[in-house]
Structures are given as structure tokens and as C-alpha cells.
Amino acid sequence: MTIQFTALPTEDVRALQRGGPDAYGQTPERKISDGDGMPCRHCLRNIAAGDVYLILAYRPFPNPQPYAETGPIFLHAQECERAAGAGLPPEILDSPDYIVRGYGSDDRIVYGSGGVIPTQAIAARAETLLEREDIAYVHVRSARNNCYQCRIERA
């Protein structure tokens, strides 16, 4: 099976970069990166030291519901190019491990699909999960803070 790591949609990101409201109706906060641990969820690259970035609440689900987790993410404040859907883990996945969890077509967690997976095994775990008919897509989340990183889909 072929998979792809998917970044946030450009249309959503541009609205936030232009000061549109986050998932809680707040204007994204503007900060200056120190270059350590600021992964942009649009280009899937780390935000360089000295660059302005946004921190905001994001819900990577179409509608609020009990499983629609909302949490903090970072984005470049200036427009950046959306990462192409690639089959290899993006630059931002540089921690030793991540939570990898499957979701159904109803956007709800598929119980038993989640686990803390070593970074080098994320692609293989996602392929295994996406072979299941009950899993529509996979999230990669921080193993330490549960922050949304990116989505993995069938290519």
C-alpha cells in the first residue's frame, strides 16, 4: 500500500495567516521562533530561529464532536508552500516517537488502533492501519503533548 503524509489545507492556513479566527474564535498569537521545536503544519518544516510564527488552536476534524480533539499548533506567519503529499515522514517528525492513531470515516477514533510508535516505524504502522476497512485515515500526534502533527492517508 502507498501512503502519503498530508499537511493542513492551504485555504485553511491562509485564512489563519491573514488573522482569521482559530478553533476557539481567537486571533492566532504571533511569536518569534527560537528555532527549537516549532513545526509548521503546512510546509511540514521546522520554523527557523528569528522567523515569526503563529500559535493557535486547531481542530483537524470537519465538525465538533466528542472525538474532535482541539489543541495548539504552529504555523509560519508568512505564507509558505504546502508540503507535497509524500510517502516518507516529513522533517517535522524529529522526536524519537509519536502517537499514531486511526480514525474511521465518521472522524472518530478507532479503538485499539493507537499507540506510541518509534519515528522510523510510523510509515509501516500507518500502512498496516490503512489496510483495515474501518480506518479512513491516521493522525500523527506528539507522544509528549498530544499535539496534532499531520495526517496520513492512502495515496
CSV table of N, CA and C in Angstrom, one decimal:
chain,number,residue,atom,x,y,z
A,1,MET,N,0.8,-1.2,0.0
A,1,MET,CA,0.0,0.0,0.0
A,1,MET,C,0.9,1.2,0.0
A,2,THR,N,0.4,2.2,-0.7
A,2,THR,CA,1.2,3.5,-0.8
A,2,THR,C,0.4,4.5,0.1
A,3,ILE,N,1.2,5.2,0.9
A,3,ILE,CA,0.6,6.2,1.8
A,3,ILE,C,1.2,7.6,1.5
A,4,GLN,N,0.5,8.6,2.1
A,4,GLN,CA,1.1,10.0,2.0
A,4,GLN,C,0.9,10.7,3.3
A,5,PHE,N,1.9,11.4,3.7
A,5,PHE,CA,1.8,12.3,4.8
A,5,PHE,C,1.2,13.6,4.3
A,6,THR,N,0.1,14.1,4.9
A,6,THR,CA,-0.6,15.2,4.4
A,6,THR,C,-0.6,16.4,5.4
A,7,ALA,N,-0.3,17.6,4.8
A,7,ALA,CA,-0.2,18.8,5.6
A,7,ALA,C,-1.6,19.5,5.6
A,8,LEU,N,-1.7,20.5,6.4
A,8,LEU,CA,-3.0,21.2,6.5
A,8,LEU,C,-3.3,21.9,5.2
A,9,PRO,N,-4.6,22.0,4.8
A,9,PRO,CA,-5.0,22.6,3.6
A,9,PRO,C,-4.6,24.1,3.5
A,10,THR,N,-4.1,24.5,2.3
A,10,THR,CA,-3.6,25.8,2.1
A,10,THR,C,-4.7,26.8,2.4
A,11,GLU,N,-5.9,26.6,2.0
A,11,GLU,CA,-7.0,27.5,2.2
A,11,GLU,C,-7.2,27.8,3.7
A,12,ASP,N,-7.2,26.8,4.5
A,12,ASP,CA,-7.4,27.0,5.9
A,12,ASP,C,-6.2,27.8,6.5
A,13,VAL,N,-5.0,27.5,6.1
A,13,VAL,CA,-3.8,28.1,6.6
A,13,VAL,C,-3.7,29.6,6.2
A,14,ARG,N,-4.1,29.9,5.0
A,14,ARG,CA,-4.0,31.3,4.5
A,14,ARG,C,-5.0,32.1,5.3
A,15,ALA,N,-6.2,31.6,5.6
A,15,ALA,CA,-7.1,32.3,6.5
A,15,ALA,C,-6.5,32.7,7.8
A,16,LEU,N,-5.8,31.7,8.4
A,16,LEU,CA,-5.2,31.9,9.7
A,16,LEU,C,-4.1,32.9,9.6
A,17,GLN,N,-3.3,32.8,8.6
A,17,GLN,CA,-2.1,33.7,8.4
A,17,GLN,C,-2.6,35.1,8.2
A,18,ARG,N,-3.8,35.3,7.7
A,18,ARG,CA,-4.4,36.6,7.5
A,18,ARG,C,-5.1,37.1,8.7
A,19,GLY,N,-5.0,36.4,9.8
A,19,GLY,CA,-5.7,36.9,11.1
A,19,GLY,C,-7.0,36.3,11.3
A,20,GLY,N,-7.4,35.3,10.5
A,20,GLY,CA,-8.7,34.7,10.8
A,20,GLY,C,-8.7,33.9,12.1
A,21,PRO,N,-9.9,33.7,12.6
A,21,PRO,CA,-10.0,33.0,14.0
A,21,PRO,C,-9.6,31.6,14.0
A,22,ASP,N,-9.1,31.1,15.1
A,22,ASP,CA,-8.7,29.7,15.3
A,22,ASP,C,-10.0,28.9,15.7
A,23,ALA,N,-9.8,27.7,16.1
A,23,ALA,CA,-10.9,26.8,16.5
A,23,ALA,C,-11.7,27.3,17.7
A,24,TYR,N,-11.1,28.2,18.5
A,24,TYR,CA,-11.8,28.8,19.6
A,24,TYR,C,-12.2,30.2,19.4
A,25,GLY,N,-12.2,30.7,18.1
A,25,GLY,CA,-12.6,32.0,17.8
A,25,GLY,C,-11.6,33.1,18.1
A,26,GLN,N,-10.4,32.8,18.4
A,26,GLN,CA,-9.4,33.7,18.8
A,26,GLN,C,-8.5,34.0,17.6
A,27,THR,N,-7.9,35.2,17.6
A,27,THR,CA,-6.9,35.6,16.6
A,27,THR,C,-5.6,34.8,17.0
A,28,PRO,N,-4.9,34.2,16.0
A,28,PRO,CA,-3.7,33.5,16.3
A,28,PRO,C,-2.7,34.4,16.9
A,29,GLU,N,-1.9,33.9,17.9
A,29,GLU,CA,-0.8,34.7,18.5
A,29,GLU,C,0.4,34.7,17.6
A,30,ARG,N,1.1,35.8,17.6
A,30,ARG,CA,2.3,35.9,16.8
A,30,ARG,C,3.5,35.9,17.8
A,31,LYS,N,4.5,35.1,17.4
A,31,LYS,CA,5.7,34.9,18.2
A,31,LYS,C,6.9,34.9,17.3
A,32,ILE,N,8.1,35.0,17.9
A,32,ILE,CA,9.4,34.9,17.2
A,32,ILE,C,10.0,33.5,17.6
A,33,SER,N,10.3,32.7,16.6
A,33,SER,CA,10.9,31.4,16.9
A,33,SER,C,12.3,31.5,17.4
A,34,ASP,N,12.6,30.6,18.4
A,34,ASP,CA,13.9,30.4,18.8
A,34,ASP,C,14.6,29.3,18.1
A,35,GLY,N,13.9,28.7,17.1
A,35,GLY,CA,14.4,27.7,16.3
A,35,GLY,C,14.4,26.3,16.9
A,36,ASP,N,13.7,26.1,18.0
A,36,ASP,CA,13.7,24.8,18.7
A,36,ASP,C,12.3,24.3,18.9
A,37,GLY,N,11.9,23.3,18.1
A,37,GLY,CA,10.6,22.7,18.3
A,37,GLY,C,9.4,23.5,17.9
A,38,MET,N,9.5,24.2,16.7
A,38,MET,CA,8.4,24.9,16.2
A,38,MET,C,8.0,24.3,14.8
A,39,PRO,N,7.3,23.2,14.8
A,39,PRO,CA,7.0,22.6,13.5
A,39,PRO,C,5.8,23.2,12.8
A,40,CYS,N,5.9,23.7,11.6
A,40,CYS,CA,4.8,24.3,10.8
A,40,CYS,C,4.0,23.1,10.2
A,41,ARG,N,2.7,23.1,10.5
A,41,ARG,CA,1.8,22.1,10.0
A,41,ARG,C,1.4,22.2,8.5
A,42,HIS,N,1.9,23.3,7.9
A,42,HIS,CA,1.6,23.5,6.5
A,42,HIS,C,2.7,23.1,5.5
A,43,CYS,N,3.9,23.5,5.8
A,43,CYS,CA,5.0,23.2,4.9
A,43,CYS,C,5.7,21.9,5.5
A,44,LEU,N,5.3,21.5,6.7
A,44,LEU,CA,5.9,20.4,7.4
A,44,LEU,C,7.4,20.5,7.6
A,45,ARG,N,7.9,21.7,7.8
A,45,ARG,CA,9.3,22.0,8.1
A,45,ARG,C,9.3,22.8,9.4
A,46,ASN,N,10.4,22.8,10.1
A,46,ASN,CA,10.6,23.5,11.3
A,46,ASN,C,10.8,25.0,11.0
A,47,ILE,N,10.2,25.8,11.9
A,47,ILE,CA,10.3,27.2,11.8
A,47,ILE,C,11.6,27.7,12.3
A,48,ALA,N,12.4,28.4,11.4
A,48,ALA,CA,13.7,28.8,11.7
A,48,ALA,C,13.8,29.9,12.8
A,49,ALA,N,14.9,29.9,13.5
A,49,ALA,CA,15.1,30.9,14.6
A,49,ALA,C,15.0,32.3,13.9
A,50,GLY,N,14.3,33.2,14.6
A,50,GLY,CA,14.1,34.5,14.1
A,50,GLY,C,12.9,34.7,13.3
A,51,ASP,N,12.3,33.7,12.8
A,51,ASP,CA,11.1,33.8,11.9
A,51,ASP,C,9.9,34.0,12.8
A,52,VAL,N,8.9,34.7,12.3
A,52,VAL,CA,7.6,34.9,13.0
A,52,VAL,C,6.8,33.7,12.8
A,53,TYR,N,6.1,33.3,13.8
A,53,TYR,CA,5.2,32.1,13.7
A,53,TYR,C,3.9,32.4,14.4
A,54,LEU,N,2.9,31.6,14.1
A,54,LEU,CA,1.6,31.7,14.8
A,54,LEU,C,1.4,30.5,15.7
A,55,ILE,N,0.8,30.7,16.8
A,55,ILE,CA,0.4,29.7,17.7
A,55,ILE,C,-1.2,29.8,17.8
A,56,LEU,N,-1.9,28.7,17.6
A,56,LEU,CA,-3.3,28.8,17.6
A,56,LEU,C,-3.9,27.5,17.9
A,57,ALA,N,-5.2,27.5,18.2
A,57,ALA,CA,-6.0,26.3,18.5
A,57,ALA,C,-6.5,25.7,17.2
A,58,TYR,N,-6.3,24.4,16.9
A,58,TYR,CA,-6.7,23.8,15.7
A,58,TYR,C,-7.4,22.5,16.0
A,59,ARG,N,-8.5,22.3,15.2
A,59,ARG,CA,-9.3,21.1,15.3
A,59,ARG,C,-9.2,20.4,13.9
A,60,PRO,N,-8.4,19.4,13.8
A,60,PRO,CA,-8.3,18.7,12.4
A,60,PRO,C,-9.4,17.8,12.1
A,61,PHE,N,-10.6,18.2,12.3
A,61,PHE,CA,-11.8,17.5,12.1
A,61,PHE,C,-12.9,18.4,11.5
A,62,PRO,N,-13.8,18.0,10.6
A,62,PRO,CA,-14.7,18.9,10.0
A,62,PRO,C,-15.8,19.5,10.9
A,63,ASN,N,-16.1,18.8,12.0
A,63,ASN,CA,-17.2,19.2,12.9
A,63,ASN,C,-16.8,18.9,14.3
A,64,PRO,N,-17.3,19.7,15.3
A,64,PRO,CA,-17.2,19.4,16.7
A,64,PRO,C,-18.0,18.1,17.0
A,65,GLN,N,-17.4,17.3,17.8
A,65,GLN,CA,-18.0,16.0,18.3
A,65,GLN,C,-17.1,15.5,19.4
A,66,PRO,N,-17.5,14.5,20.2
A,66,PRO,CA,-16.7,14.1,21.3
A,66,PRO,C,-15.2,13.7,21.0
A,67,TYR,N,-15.0,13.2,19.8
A,67,TYR,CA,-13.6,12.8,19.4
A,67,TYR,C,-12.8,13.8,18.7
A,68,ALA,N,-13.4,15.0,18.4
A,68,ALA,CA,-12.7,16.0,17.7
A,68,ALA,C,-11.8,16.8,18.6
A,69,GLU,N,-10.6,16.3,18.8
A,69,GLU,CA,-9.7,17.0,19.7
A,69,GLU,C,-9.2,18.3,19.1
A,70,THR,N,-9.1,19.3,19.9
A,70,THR,CA,-8.6,20.6,19.5
A,70,THR,C,-7.4,20.9,20.4
A,71,GLY,N,-6.3,21.4,19.8
A,71,GLY,CA,-5.1,21.7,20.5
A,71,GLY,C,-4.2,22.7,19.8
A,72,PRO,N,-3.1,23.1,20.4
A,72,PRO,CA,-2.2,24.1,19.9
A,72,PRO,C,-1.4,23.5,18.7
A,73,ILE,N,-1.2,24.4,17.7
A,73,ILE,CA,-0.3,24.1,16.6
A,73,ILE,C,0.5,25.4,16.3
A,74,PHE,N,1.5,25.2,15.5
A,74,PHE,CA,2.3,26.3,15.0
A,74,PHE,C,2.2,26.4,13.5
A,75,LEU,N,2.3,27.6,12.9
A,75,LEU,CA,2.3,27.8,11.5
A,75,LEU,C,3.3,29.0,11.2
A,76,HIS,N,3.9,29.0,10.1
A,76,HIS,CA,4.7,30.2,9.7
A,76,HIS,C,3.7,31.3,9.6
A,77,ALA,N,4.1,32.5,10.1
A,77,ALA,CA,3.2,33.7,10.0
A,77,ALA,C,3.1,34.1,8.5
A,78,GLN,N,4.2,34.0,7.8
A,78,GLN,CA,4.3,34.4,6.4
A,78,GLN,C,3.9,33.1,5.5
A,79,GLU,N,3.4,33.4,4.4
A,79,GLU,CA,2.9,32.3,3.5
A,79,GLU,C,4.1,31.4,3.2
A,80,CYS,N,3.8,30.1,3.3
A,80,CYS,CA,4.8,29.1,3.0
A,80,CYS,C,4.2,28.1,2.0
A,81,GLU,N,5.0,27.3,1.3
A,81,GLU,CA,4.5,26.4,0.4
A,81,GLU,C,4.0,25.1,1.1
A,82,ARG,N,2.8,24.6,0.7
A,82,ARG,CA,2.3,23.4,1.3
A,82,ARG,C,3.2,22.2,1.0
A,83,ALA,N,3.4,21.4,1.9
A,83,ALA,CA,4.2,20.2,1.7
A,83,ALA,C,3.5,19.3,0.7
A,84,ALA,N,4.2,18.8,-0.2
A,84,ALA,CA,3.6,17.8,-1.2
A,84,ALA,C,3.3,16.5,-0.4
A,85,GLY,N,2.2,15.8,-0.7
A,85,GLY,CA,2.0,14.6,0.0
A,85,GLY,C,3.0,13.6,-0.4
A,86,ALA,N,3.9,13.3,0.6
A,86,ALA,CA,5.0,12.3,0.3
A,86,ALA,C,4.8,11.1,1.1
A,87,GLY,N,5.4,10.0,0.7
A,87,GLY,CA,5.3,8.7,1.4
A,87,GLY,C,6.3,8.6,2.5
A,88,LEU,N,7.2,9.5,2.7
A,88,LEU,CA,8.2,9.5,3.8
A,88,LEU,C,7.8,10.5,4.8
A,89,PRO,N,8.2,10.2,6.1
A,89,PRO,CA,7.9,11.1,7.2
A,89,PRO,C,8.5,12.5,6.9
A,90,PRO,N,7.8,13.6,7.2
A,90,PRO,CA,8.3,14.9,6.9
A,90,PRO,C,9.3,15.3,8.0
A,91,GLU,N,10.0,16.4,7.7
A,91,GLU,CA,11.1,17.0,8.5
A,91,GLU,C,10.6,17.2,9.9
A,92,ILE,N,9.4,17.6,10.1
A,92,ILE,CA,8.9,18.0,11.5
A,92,ILE,C,8.9,16.8,12.4
A,93,LEU,N,8.9,15.6,11.9
A,93,LEU,CA,8.8,14.4,12.8
A,93,LEU,C,10.3,14.0,13.2
A,94,ASP,N,10.8,14.8,14.2
A,94,ASP,CA,12.2,14.6,14.6
A,94,ASP,C,12.3,14.1,16.0
A,95,SER,N,11.2,13.8,16.7
A,95,SER,CA,11.3,13.3,18.0
A,95,SER,C,11.5,11.7,17.9
A,96,PRO,N,11.8,11.1,19.0
A,96,PRO,CA,12.0,9.7,19.0
A,96,PRO,C,10.8,8.8,18.7
A,97,ASP,N,9.6,9.3,19.1
A,97,ASP,CA,8.4,8.6,18.9
A,97,ASP,C,7.2,9.5,18.8
A,98,TYR,N,6.1,9.0,18.3
A,98,TYR,CA,4.8,9.7,18.2
A,98,TYR,C,3.6,8.8,18.4
A,99,ILE,N,2.5,9.4,18.8
A,99,ILE,CA,1.3,8.7,18.8
A,99,ILE,C,0.8,8.6,17.4
A,100,VAL,N,0.4,7.4,17.0
A,100,VAL,CA,-0.1,7.1,15.7
A,100,VAL,C,-1.5,6.4,15.9
A,101,ARG,N,-2.6,7.0,15.4
A,101,ARG,CA,-3.9,6.6,15.7
A,101,ARG,C,-4.8,6.6,14.5
A,102,GLY,N,-5.6,5.6,14.3
A,102,GLY,CA,-6.6,5.5,13.2
A,102,GLY,C,-7.9,6.1,13.6
A,103,TYR,N,-8.5,6.7,12.5
A,103,TYR,CA,-9.9,7.3,12.6
A,103,TYR,C,-10.8,6.7,11.5
A,104,GLY,N,-12.0,6.5,11.8
A,104,GLY,CA,-13.0,6.0,10.9
A,104,GLY,C,-13.5,7.1,10.0
A,105,SER,N,-14.3,6.7,9.0
A,105,SER,CA,-14.9,7.7,8.1
A,105,SER,C,-15.9,8.6,8.8
A,106,ASP,N,-16.3,8.3,10.0
A,106,ASP,CA,-17.1,9.2,10.9
A,106,ASP,C,-16.2,10.1,11.7
A,107,ASP,N,-14.9,10.2,11.5
A,107,ASP,CA,-14.0,11.0,12.2
A,107,ASP,C,-13.9,10.7,13.6
A,108,ARG,N,-14.1,9.5,14.0
A,108,ARG,CA,-14.0,9.1,15.4
A,108,ARG,C,-12.8,8.1,15.5
A,109,ILE,N,-12.2,8.1,16.7
A,109,ILE,CA,-11.1,7.2,17.0
A,109,ILE,C,-11.6,5.8,16.8
A,110,VAL,N,-10.7,5.0,16.1
A,110,VAL,CA,-11.0,3.5,16.1
A,110,VAL,C,-10.2,2.9,17.2
A,111,TYR,N,-10.9,2.5,18.2
A,111,TYR,CA,-10.3,2.0,19.4
A,111,TYR,C,-9.4,0.8,19.1
A,112,GLY,N,-8.2,0.7,19.8
A,112,GLY,CA,-7.3,-0.3,19.6
A,112,GLY,C,-6.3,0.0,18.5
A,113,SER,N,-6.5,1.1,17.8
A,113,SER,CA,-5.6,1.4,16.7
A,113,SER,C,-4.4,2.3,17.1
A,114,GLY,N,-4.5,3.0,18.3
A,114,GLY,CA,-3.5,3.9,18.7
A,114,GLY,C,-2.3,3.3,19.4
A,115,GLY,N,-1.2,4.0,19.3
A,115,GLY,CA,0.0,3.5,20.1
A,115,GLY,C,1.1,4.5,19.9
A,116,VAL,N,2.1,4.5,20.8
A,116,VAL,CA,3.3,5.3,20.7
A,116,VAL,C,4.3,4.5,19.9
A,117,ILE,N,4.6,5.0,18.7
A,117,ILE,CA,5.4,4.3,17.7
A,117,ILE,C,6.7,5.0,17.5
A,118,PRO,N,7.8,4.3,17.4
A,118,PRO,CA,9.1,4.9,17.1
A,118,PRO,C,9.0,5.6,15.7
A,119,THR,N,9.6,6.8,15.6
A,119,THR,CA,9.5,7.6,14.4
A,119,THR,C,9.8,6.8,13.1
A,120,GLN,N,10.9,6.0,13.2
A,120,GLN,CA,11.3,5.2,11.9
A,120,GLN,C,10.2,4.1,11.6
A,121,ALA,N,9.3,3.8,12.5
A,121,ALA,CA,8.3,2.8,12.2
A,121,ALA,C,6.9,3.4,11.9
A,122,ILE,N,6.8,4.7,11.8
A,122,ILE,CA,5.5,5.4,11.6
A,122,ILE,C,4.9,5.0,10.3
A,123,ALA,N,5.6,5.0,9.2
A,123,ALA,CA,5.1,4.7,7.9
A,123,ALA,C,4.6,3.3,7.8
A,124,ALA,N,5.3,2.3,8.4
A,124,ALA,CA,4.9,0.9,8.4
A,124,ALA,C,3.7,0.7,9.2
A,125,ARG,N,3.6,1.4,10.4
A,125,ARG,CA,2.4,1.3,11.2
A,125,ARG,C,1.2,1.9,10.5
A,126,ALA,N,1.3,3.0,9.8
A,126,ALA,CA,0.2,3.6,9.1
A,126,ALA,C,-0.2,2.7,8.0
A,127,GLU,N,0.7,2.1,7.2
A,127,GLU,CA,0.3,1.2,6.2
A,127,GLU,C,-0.5,0.1,6.7
A,128,THR,N,-0.1,-0.5,7.8
A,128,THR,CA,-0.9,-1.6,8.5
A,128,THR,C,-2.3,-1.1,8.9
A,129,LEU,N,-2.3,0.0,9.5
A,129,LEU,CA,-3.7,0.5,9.9
A,129,LEU,C,-4.6,0.8,8.7
A,130,LEU,N,-4.0,1.4,7.6
A,130,LEU,CA,-4.8,1.7,6.5
A,130,LEU,C,-5.2,0.6,5.6
A,131,GLU,N,-4.7,-0.6,5.9
A,131,GLU,CA,-5.1,-1.8,5.2
A,131,GLU,C,-6.5,-2.3,5.8
A,132,ARG,N,-6.9,-1.7,7.0
A,132,ARG,CA,-8.1,-2.1,7.6
A,132,ARG,C,-9.3,-1.2,7.0
A,133,GLU,N,-10.4,-1.9,6.7
A,133,GLU,CA,-11.5,-1.2,6.1
A,133,GLU,C,-12.2,-0.2,7.1
A,134,ASP,N,-12.0,-0.4,8.4
A,134,ASP,CA,-12.6,0.5,9.3
A,134,ASP,C,-11.8,1.8,9.6
A,135,ILE,N,-10.6,1.9,9.0
A,135,ILE,CA,-9.8,3.1,9.2
A,135,ILE,C,-9.7,3.9,7.9
A,136,ALA,N,-10.1,5.2,8.0
A,136,ALA,CA,-10.1,6.0,6.8
A,136,ALA,C,-8.9,6.8,6.7
A,137,TYR,N,-8.3,7.2,7.9
A,137,TYR,CA,-7.0,8.0,7.9
A,137,TYR,C,-6.4,7.8,9.3
A,138,VAL,N,-5.2,8.3,9.3
A,138,VAL,CA,-4.4,8.2,10.6
A,138,VAL,C,-3.8,9.6,10.9
A,139,HIS,N,-3.8,9.8,12.2
A,139,HIS,CA,-3.2,11.1,12.7
A,139,HIS,C,-1.8,10.7,13.4
A,140,VAL,N,-0.9,11.6,13.2
A,140,VAL,CA,0.4,11.5,13.9
A,140,VAL,C,0.3,12.7,14.9
A,141,ARG,N,0.5,12.4,16.2
A,141,ARG,CA,0.5,13.3,17.3
A,141,ARG,C,1.7,13.2,18.2
A,142,SER,N,2.0,14.3,18.8
A,142,SER,CA,3.1,14.3,19.7
A,142,SER,C,2.9,13.3,20.8
A,143,ALA,N,3.9,12.5,21.1
A,143,ALA,CA,3.8,11.5,22.2
A,143,ALA,C,3.9,12.1,23.6
A,144,ARG,N,4.4,13.4,23.6
A,144,ARG,CA,4.6,14.0,24.9
A,144,ARG,C,3.4,15.0,25.2
A,145,ASN,N,2.9,15.7,24.2
A,145,ASN,CA,1.8,16.7,24.4
A,145,ASN,C,0.6,16.4,23.7
A,146,ASN,N,0.5,15.4,22.9
A,146,ASN,CA,-0.7,15.0,22.1
A,146,ASN,C,-1.0,16.0,21.0
A,147,CYS,N,-0.1,16.9,20.6
A,147,CYS,CA,-0.4,17.9,19.6
A,147,CYS,C,-0.4,17.3,18.2
A,148,TYR,N,-1.4,17.7,17.4
A,148,TYR,CA,-1.5,17.2,16.1
A,148,TYR,C,-0.3,17.6,15.3
A,149,GLN,N,0.3,16.7,14.5
A,149,GLN,CA,1.4,16.9,13.6
A,149,GLN,C,1.0,16.9,12.2
A,150,CYS,N,0.4,15.8,11.7
A,150,CYS,CA,0.0,15.7,10.3
A,150,CYS,C,-0.9,14.5,10.2
A,151,ARG,N,-1.5,14.3,9.0
A,151,ARG,CA,-2.4,13.2,8.7
A,151,ARG,C,-1.7,12.3,7.7
A,152,ILE,N,-2.1,11.0,7.8
A,152,ILE,CA,-1.6,10.1,6.8
A,152,ILE,C,-2.8,9.4,6.2
A,153,GLU,N,-2.7,9.4,4.8
A,153,GLU,CA,-3.8,8.9,4.1
A,153,GLU,C,-3.3,7.8,3.0
A,154,ARG,N,-4.2,7.1,2.5
A,154,ARG,CA,-3.9,6.3,1.3
A,154,ARG,C,-3.6,7.2,0.2
A,155,ALA,N,-2.5,6.8,-0.6
A,155,ALA,CA,-2.1,7.7,-1.7
A,155,ALA,C,-3.0,7.4,-2.9
